[in-house]
Structure formats: structure tokens, C-alpha cells
């Protein structure tokens, strides 16, 4: 074999702490290396041209690029190899940036380490073989998990492009958190006026199948061919017959049901439609509060329903769908603010969350848009807003900034003034974070035009005094303690990943961070892709985002789906396991351990049992390779011999540097 | 040996081999690099697709042929890119850990852990701790002389062959 080694300086990223020319010089001593050079930027056009040139000039049949992480630029250099006429799998990379130059400052030690990493790569490359991809069919349907604004956008974009969309929504209606909002910043647009038409589009689009009150039960398969099982929860109402008249909701005698849509601001009936614009506009029963389901008595709704669609016997059903791609848009949930004892820990009725306040201001909310104190129904004249409740607070393990609370607090303060012109608003804040088009102007307008008083400092405690709440805090700009008597306190509660997000991530086989937010494939360059091919992200499931960014991500995820579906056939990754039939004894341990069912048993001509890998199903994990007692099944590109060659290159008893 | 800021400085490197899964821990090591989290330079990383791809024999080979320490890292349980590869890894590696003392290798020289792609700081901590531990243990004793098999067994084998079916082990089996 004729190996060429290219050591990248990456400007000064590598060259500052690694002696790149020396690494290249030393590489020439390694077996089969016939050419080695150092280059300023290997990934640049001249850098790649130099590699192609060297391949042709020195008749190279394998290339080692010592540069950044292969997770970053492996595809780039593989394409370069292909342009030079080599098989793309005749490339190995030595990661001398993330794993060497960026983590140590000792140039001597770094240079030795870089050289050894090149040595490992070259040793493995000697055993590389050309691999060729196969093609397989794509199911051109997409599953969108979550019907918030991000999911709606992704679904509509795909559906408009002619792709069949399956949308699964956990709640009884789509719309997500945005449907609960009264107005949106910084334009003070009516939220349901701009979201409503999109929700209707979802309901009426011929290409969208909507499963509300449903959850993803199971996902198997791979990019282009996922099999999804959806659990449709029992709503005790036959939705095919329900017309959404709302008569049941009026007559239901159990009026103490928790109203999740209204954030529990006021109770609701045990049967009903969550809000007037709900899509689908179908009634459902909250089994926990239904007298018929709990005690067997009542059944008023069944008697008065004009279409006789109440079905107390209804069971969950499972639907199977085949899709080629999945968009996860599961959104967020509010942080449980009751851990803050200093804010009352949930004991004071007049301390509400921002989302509850949003429902109190909303014309379709329980107070019909009139701001009333939950305790006595009076109109509050002094409203105190407290920011960063469960954001930027290490004490409650939420060190991240939820991003949009500064803005919605400003909006709510402005709206308070609109609703109650003779009211005063105070905002306790840490920093005002308003990066966005027209955002900072808006927060200034709140202060200058609407007279909202911003106090920079934290609140140390809230305590009741008569029928008001005293908010005690610091004004760090004035350097004094302040006490404000408030009729109502609104907490700008930070966000966290939606409940069950890690569970879904496991089903999707994608990663999630410490806080349960899904991991994108690359924080800068692949913000809506995941490390699992065919699975994309949109909205707050990936991290805190405002509405425009969520919508943008929804469209971006749709664009990625459409790019995937633009091809009729997909190329399979040839880094999969392969069975040496001569060595296989047919014990089928590999079949038992494969997580994907990719190894099946076949009979050879003599009738002996042998294992065989189904190429498109194999994901290339190599669990089978370790399991096989005979080394008969080998993961291509990561064979036993290749990994042992790396170990041997690294651990030679006589090796001294 | 002196430790400054938790990072060993100015000391002879030892041979520490890391086997990292591509999706979580290799990504975590990348994240640590991008964030410029300083680490000891001793570790050399071998990338594998999944911790379930790591044959305990790779680790044995490394330890027998001169590695002073071997560190394996994969995805956290329930977070495996291949659904359950790290569970297989955990069983195999736990078994290996129990087995190492029998081979005469200090089990302290081997460790496995879970680091996700977002945990750059955790990776720095894992590498620093493990490398420091290996430095405290010092260089591994090198294998010397023959294969070991000769010295230990040859005499018994020779005796057994000489005695033929009358050797003690044959007798035991007959009983």
C-alpha cells in the first residue's frame, strides 16, 4: 500500500501548539507511508487540491489526514478522495486539534502525541478495504411529533410540497404553548389570530393525518423506512361522530376538573373542548374527574349528546404507520417554580406564573380577558413581575437562560397597563436580554412609554400583609433594599424540556443533554439534524427559543426532510457487519444480540445454518462482532484486525519516544 | 509528580489508551477540545462506533503489550445511539474488571465510564482523574522473559506426558 499523510496547521489552531512539519517528517518513517507533507488548511480548496494532486502524483491508495475531528470533516475529505479516484473509505483521520492542540499547551508533548495519532491512523489504514454503498427505497412520508407552532410549520411545509405527513400530538388539540398566549412580542400581535389559521390548515390539508390525544409508542427501522406505532389514548368520545357543539361541556355536573389548557387558573367541566379554536374541535373526557368513569353514576353527557358519540367503554388503540423521516417538535414545559420557598412555594394564590397570567389576560380564558386576582377577584392595581424564576440559577440546576422571558415580561407589563390604565407595574430583573429585531426597542418602550418600573435585583422574599403581598428585594443599581406592596405577583418562570422528552429520545435513538433537551448534530452547522439519520429537530425540544426561531426551525427541518426525499433511492452506509460463511458455525449469537434484528439465519447449500446480515437494516454498531466466538462476523471498517492494529501501533513494549 | 490546576505538569508521560464510542464520548472529547478544557496529554484515543464494539480482548492486548492504563467510555445507559450497545459493554467490561486480578494486572489500571457528547467538562474531569491515578500507580510492570506458559506449565506437561494415562489428572477423571 502507498499511504500519503497530510498534517494540517489549521491556521494557528493546530500549528501553535504542535510542530506540524515534524509530525509530517516523522510520519514518513511509518510502514507504507510514501508521502507526507504539512498544509496550512487541508479542508480549503487549495488544501484539497493538494491532496488530490499528491494522490495522482505519488500513486497513493490511502490517505491519512491529521487535522480536526472526523466528526467534523470526514465527509469533506472522503469526497476529496473520490474526486481523486480513490474509494472514500481509504481515508483515516488523526484528530490532532480537538484531542491534541486545543487541550494541551506543551508543544513537545503535543507533537509526540500528534505523531502517535498519525501512527495509529496509518496502521489502521493499511487494513482498510474499499467499501461500496447499496441503494434502498425511501418511504416518502414524514412523522411530526408535537403540534406546537414548530411542528405545525414543519408539517405544513412538508404537506405543501406534496409529502404525506403524520402529526402526533399528546394533548387533545394542536397549538402547543403558543395557542395559550394572548399576544406576542414585540408586535403585540394577537397570538391565536396568527396561529389559528395555521391550525385550521393542518386540519384541512389533504396531506396531513392528525392524531391528537396520541403518543408515539414505539419506533423501529432506519432512515427512509421507520415503522412507528402510535398510541391513540381513549378520550371516551367517538371523534368521528362528535361535532364539537359543546353541549356536553355545558351540562356536565362535574365542574371541578383541572383545566390544563388554562394552566389551572379556574376549574372546568370533566368533558369538553379545551379552547374555542381547538383543532380537532372534538370533546374529550378527563377520566380523573368524570363521575361516570370514577363512580359509575351520571352519564349526563351521553344522554344529551345529539350525535350519541360518548363511549365510556373506549380503549386506547394502536396505529401503525410507515414513514421515511421524523421531525421531533415536542416543545417545552415550565419549570416547577414551587421549589422557591421565598416566593411562597405555591402557598399564595396571588403569585401566578407568566403562562397563567397570559390565560388571565386572554379573552378566551377563564376570566374572559379581565385581569382578576385569583384570591378575591379584584382588579390588581400594582403588579410585580419577577424574572429568572428557574433560569440562570445554579441552585435549582437551571443555569441556562430561557431566552424569551425578558421579552414576554415586558409584553405582559405593557398589556397590564392597557387592561388597567391606572395600574403600576414593577419588574425585578437580573439583566434585560433582548436580542432580536425590534426587541430592545420594545423593552425600552415598556419603560419609557408605559412607565413600567424596572428594578435591577433579586427578590429575597414575598410575604402576605393584609390582602396584599409584600415583595422584598434589592435594587443593586441604587444599592438599597426595596419593598413593594403588590396586589399580584407574576413569576417569569423559565422553561425546561417537556415531560417525557428523554423517553422519546430513547425511542428515537437520539441524544439529549443533562436537562433533557435533544442534541443537534452540530451546534453551529447542523442545528436541526440529529446524529440519527432521518430524525430532525424543531423548536424548544432542542433548547429555549422564541416563536420566530421555532417557526424558522420548523421550516428548516421540513427543508431537510424534503432534501432527503428529493432522492428516490438512498445510499446505505457500507460500514456494516459482514459474515464470513466459512467461519460461521451457525450459533446465531449475533442474531440474539443485534438490537435491530439485522442478522437473520439462512441455510447454505449443504443445509447448515449460517448467519446473514440484512444490509439495509444493519446500523454498524459492531455488537455482533464482539459476540461472535469465531470472529466470523466482522464490522467493515472497524474489524478486529483494524482495531488491534491500532492497539499494536500504540502499545509496543519496545517503543520509546 | 506535581499537579497544577488538576493537570499534571512536567512529568514523563505514561501510556494511556482510550476506547471511545463515536456518538457520545468521542463527541464529548471533541466538545472538551472545542471548549479548550486542558487535559493531561498521556491519553491516546481509539475511536469505535459503539462501546458494544469493544472486545475485552482489545483491552487485554493493550495492557499486556505495554499500556499503563486503559480507559473506556461510552454513552450513558439509556442514551446509546444503538439502543443497547452500552449495556453489552457494561456486562463485558464489568466482567473484565473482575477478571483482571487473575491475570496479574492491577484492575486499577482499567476503568470504564459514560460521557455524553455535551459533557465536555465531565470528559476533562474523567481524563484528568484517570491519568492522575495511573501516574500514582506508576508505569506498569513489563512482561519479561518467555511467554509465561513455558515456565509455568512446561514442567507439569512434561511430567504428565512421561506418566501417560497414569498421571494424576487422568486418575481424577477416571474417578
Short mmCIF file of N, CA and C in Angstrom, two decimals, chain B residues 29-94:
data_model
loop_
_atom_site.label_atom_id
_atom_site.label_comp_id
_atom_site.label_asym_id
_atom_site.label_seq_id
_atom_site.Cartn_x
_atom_site.Cartn_y
_atom_site.Cartn_z
N UNK B 29 -15.28 14.29 24.01
CA UNK B 29 -13.87 14.66 23.98
C UNK B 29 -13.67 15.82 23.00
N UNK B 30 -14.41 15.78 21.89
CA UNK B 30 -14.36 16.90 20.93
C UNK B 30 -14.88 18.19 21.59
N UNK B 31 -16.00 18.04 22.30
CA UNK B 31 -16.58 19.21 22.97
C UNK B 31 -15.57 19.80 23.96
N UNK B 32 -14.90 18.92 24.70
CA UNK B 32 -13.90 19.39 25.65
C UNK B 32 -12.78 20.13 24.92
N UNK B 33 -12.40 19.61 23.75
CA UNK B 33 -11.35 20.26 22.96
C UNK B 33 -11.78 21.62 22.47
N UNK B 34 -13.01 21.68 21.92
CA UNK B 34 -13.52 22.94 21.39
C UNK B 34 -13.58 23.98 22.50
N UNK B 35 -13.93 23.53 23.72
CA UNK B 35 -14.03 24.46 24.84
C UNK B 35 -12.67 24.72 25.48
N UNK B 36 -11.61 24.14 24.92
CA UNK B 36 -10.22 24.32 25.42
C UNK B 36 -10.09 23.91 26.88
N UNK B 37 -10.74 22.79 27.25
CA UNK B 37 -10.56 22.26 28.60
C UNK B 37 -9.23 21.51 28.64
N UNK B 38 -8.26 22.05 29.36
CA UNK B 38 -6.92 21.48 29.37
C UNK B 38 -6.93 20.10 30.04
N UNK B 39 -6.21 19.16 29.42
CA UNK B 39 -6.16 17.80 29.94
C UNK B 39 -4.73 17.28 29.88
N UNK B 40 -4.42 16.24 30.68
CA UNK B 40 -3.12 15.60 30.55
C UNK B 40 -2.96 15.04 29.14
N UNK B 41 -1.73 15.01 28.64
CA UNK B 41 -1.53 14.62 27.24
C UNK B 41 -1.33 13.12 27.06
N UNK B 42 -1.31 12.36 28.15
CA UNK B 42 -0.94 10.94 28.03
C UNK B 42 -1.91 10.11 27.20
N UNK B 43 -3.18 10.47 27.21
CA UNK B 43 -4.21 9.62 26.61
C UNK B 43 -4.15 9.63 25.09
N UNK B 44 -4.25 8.43 24.51
CA UNK B 44 -4.39 8.28 23.05
C UNK B 44 -5.73 7.61 22.79
N UNK B 45 -6.55 8.23 21.93
CA UNK B 45 -7.91 7.74 21.78
C UNK B 45 -8.08 6.91 20.51
N UNK B 46 -8.69 5.75 20.67
CA UNK B 46 -9.08 4.91 19.53
C UNK B 46 -10.59 5.00 19.41
N UNK B 47 -11.03 5.39 18.22
CA UNK B 47 -12.48 5.60 18.02
C UNK B 47 -13.13 4.33 17.54
N UNK B 48 -14.22 3.94 18.19
CA UNK B 48 -15.02 2.80 17.73
C UNK B 48 -16.47 3.27 17.61
N UNK B 49 -17.28 2.56 16.80
CA UNK B 49 -18.65 3.06 16.61
C UNK B 49 -19.45 3.05 17.91
N UNK B 50 -19.25 2.03 18.74
CA UNK B 50 -20.11 1.86 19.91
C UNK B 50 -19.28 1.20 20.99
N UNK B 51 -19.59 1.48 22.25
CA UNK B 51 -18.86 0.79 23.32
C UNK B 51 -19.12 -0.71 23.24
N UNK B 52 -20.25 -1.09 22.64
CA UNK B 52 -20.54 -2.50 22.44
C UNK B 52 -19.64 -3.16 21.42
N UNK B 53 -18.87 -2.35 20.69
CA UNK B 53 -17.92 -2.90 19.72
C UNK B 53 -16.60 -3.27 20.38
N UNK B 54 -16.42 -2.86 21.64
CA UNK B 54 -15.13 -3.05 22.28
C UNK B 54 -15.02 -4.46 22.83
N UNK B 55 -14.14 -5.22 22.25
CA UNK B 55 -13.88 -6.57 22.71
C UNK B 55 -12.95 -6.45 23.91
N UNK B 56 -13.29 -7.09 25.03
CA UNK B 56 -12.39 -7.03 26.19
C UNK B 56 -10.96 -7.45 25.83
N UNK B 57 -10.86 -8.24 24.78
CA UNK B 57 -9.51 -8.67 24.38
C UNK B 57 -8.68 -7.52 23.83
N UNK B 58 -9.35 -6.49 23.27
CA UNK B 58 -8.59 -5.30 22.85
C UNK B 58 -7.90 -4.68 24.05
N UNK B 59 -8.64 -4.64 25.14
CA UNK B 59 -8.12 -4.01 26.36
C UNK B 59 -6.99 -4.86 26.92
N UNK B 60 -7.20 -6.20 26.90
CA UNK B 60 -6.15 -7.10 27.37
C UNK B 60 -4.90 -6.94 26.51
N UNK B 61 -5.10 -6.87 25.19
CA UNK B 61 -3.95 -6.72 24.31
C UNK B 61 -3.17 -5.46 24.66
N UNK B 62 -3.91 -4.38 24.89
CA UNK B 62 -3.24 -3.12 25.21
C UNK B 62 -2.47 -3.26 26.53
N UNK B 63 -3.10 -3.83 27.54
CA UNK B 63 -2.46 -3.91 28.85
C UNK B 63 -1.27 -4.86 28.84
N UNK B 64 -1.41 -5.95 28.07
CA UNK B 64 -0.32 -6.93 28.02
C UNK B 64 0.87 -6.36 27.24
N UNK B 65 0.55 -5.55 26.20
CA UNK B 65 1.67 -5.07 25.39
C UNK B 65 2.16 -3.68 25.79
N UNK B 66 1.93 -3.29 27.01
CA UNK B 66 2.67 -2.12 27.47
C UNK B 66 1.85 -0.91 27.85
N UNK B 67 0.52 -0.98 27.75
CA UNK B 67 -0.25 0.18 28.19
C UNK B 67 -0.22 0.25 29.71
N UNK B 68 -0.12 1.47 30.24
CA UNK B 68 -0.11 1.63 31.69
C UNK B 68 -1.54 1.81 32.22
N UNK B 69 -2.44 2.14 31.32
CA UNK B 69 -3.82 2.28 31.74
C UNK B 69 -4.72 2.26 30.51
N UNK B 70 -5.94 1.74 30.69
CA UNK B 70 -6.92 1.74 29.59
C UNK B 70 -8.23 2.33 30.11
N UNK B 71 -8.73 3.30 29.37
CA UNK B 71 -9.97 3.97 29.73
C UNK B 71 -11.00 3.72 28.63
N UNK B 72 -12.17 3.25 29.00
CA UNK B 72 -13.23 3.03 28.03
C UNK B 72 -14.37 3.99 28.37
N UNK B 73 -14.95 4.62 27.37
CA UNK B 73 -16.07 5.49 27.64
C UNK B 73 -17.13 5.36 26.55
N UNK B 74 -18.37 5.31 26.97
CA UNK B 74 -19.48 5.17 26.04
C UNK B 74 -20.61 6.12 26.40
N UNK B 75 -21.77 5.88 25.78
CA UNK B 75 -22.93 6.71 26.06
C UNK B 75 -23.51 6.32 27.43
N UNK B 76 -24.17 7.26 28.06
CA UNK B 76 -24.83 6.94 29.32
C UNK B 76 -25.86 5.84 29.09
N UNK B 77 -26.09 4.99 30.10
CA UNK B 77 -27.15 3.99 29.96
C UNK B 77 -28.46 4.68 29.54
N UNK B 78 -29.19 4.07 28.68
CA UNK B 78 -30.44 4.57 28.08
C UNK B 78 -30.22 5.64 27.04
N UNK B 79 -28.97 5.98 26.74
CA UNK B 79 -28.73 7.03 25.75
C UNK B 79 -27.88 6.50 24.59
N UNK B 80 -27.85 5.18 24.40
CA UNK B 80 -26.96 4.61 23.39
C UNK B 80 -27.53 4.86 22.00
N UNK B 81 -26.65 5.28 21.08
CA UNK B 81 -27.06 5.51 19.71
C UNK B 81 -27.59 4.23 19.07
N UNK B 82 -27.11 3.10 19.55
CA UNK B 82 -27.56 1.82 19.01
C UNK B 82 -28.48 1.11 20.01
N UNK B 83 -29.20 1.87 20.78
CA UNK B 83 -30.23 1.39 21.70
C UNK B 83 -29.67 0.66 22.92
N UNK B 84 -28.83 -0.38 22.71
CA UNK B 84 -28.43 -1.16 23.88
C UNK B 84 -26.97 -1.58 23.86
N UNK B 85 -26.17 -0.98 22.98
CA UNK B 85 -24.76 -1.38 22.89
C UNK B 85 -24.02 -1.20 24.20
N UNK B 86 -24.32 -0.11 24.90
CA UNK B 86 -23.57 0.14 26.14
C UNK B 86 -23.94 -0.84 27.25
N UNK B 87 -25.14 -1.46 27.15
CA UNK B 87 -25.47 -2.48 28.14
C UNK B 87 -24.59 -3.72 27.95
N UNK B 88 -24.38 -4.10 26.67
CA UNK B 88 -23.47 -5.21 26.40
C UNK B 88 -22.07 -4.85 26.90
N UNK B 89 -21.67 -3.60 26.61
CA UNK B 89 -20.34 -3.14 27.03
C UNK B 89 -20.21 -3.25 28.54
N UNK B 90 -21.25 -2.79 29.25
CA UNK B 90 -21.17 -2.76 30.71
C UNK B 90 -20.95 -4.16 31.28
N UNK B 91 -21.68 -5.13 30.73
CA UNK B 91 -21.52 -6.50 31.21
C UNK B 91 -20.11 -7.01 30.94
N UNK B 92 -19.67 -6.80 29.69
CA UNK B 92 -18.36 -7.32 29.32
C UNK B 92 -17.27 -6.67 30.15
N UNK B 93 -17.37 -5.35 30.32
CA UNK B 93 -16.28 -4.61 30.96
C UNK B 93 -16.28 -4.87 32.47
N UNK B 94 -17.45 -5.04 33.04
CA UNK B 94 -17.52 -5.35 34.47
C UNK B 94 -16.88 -6.72 34.72
#
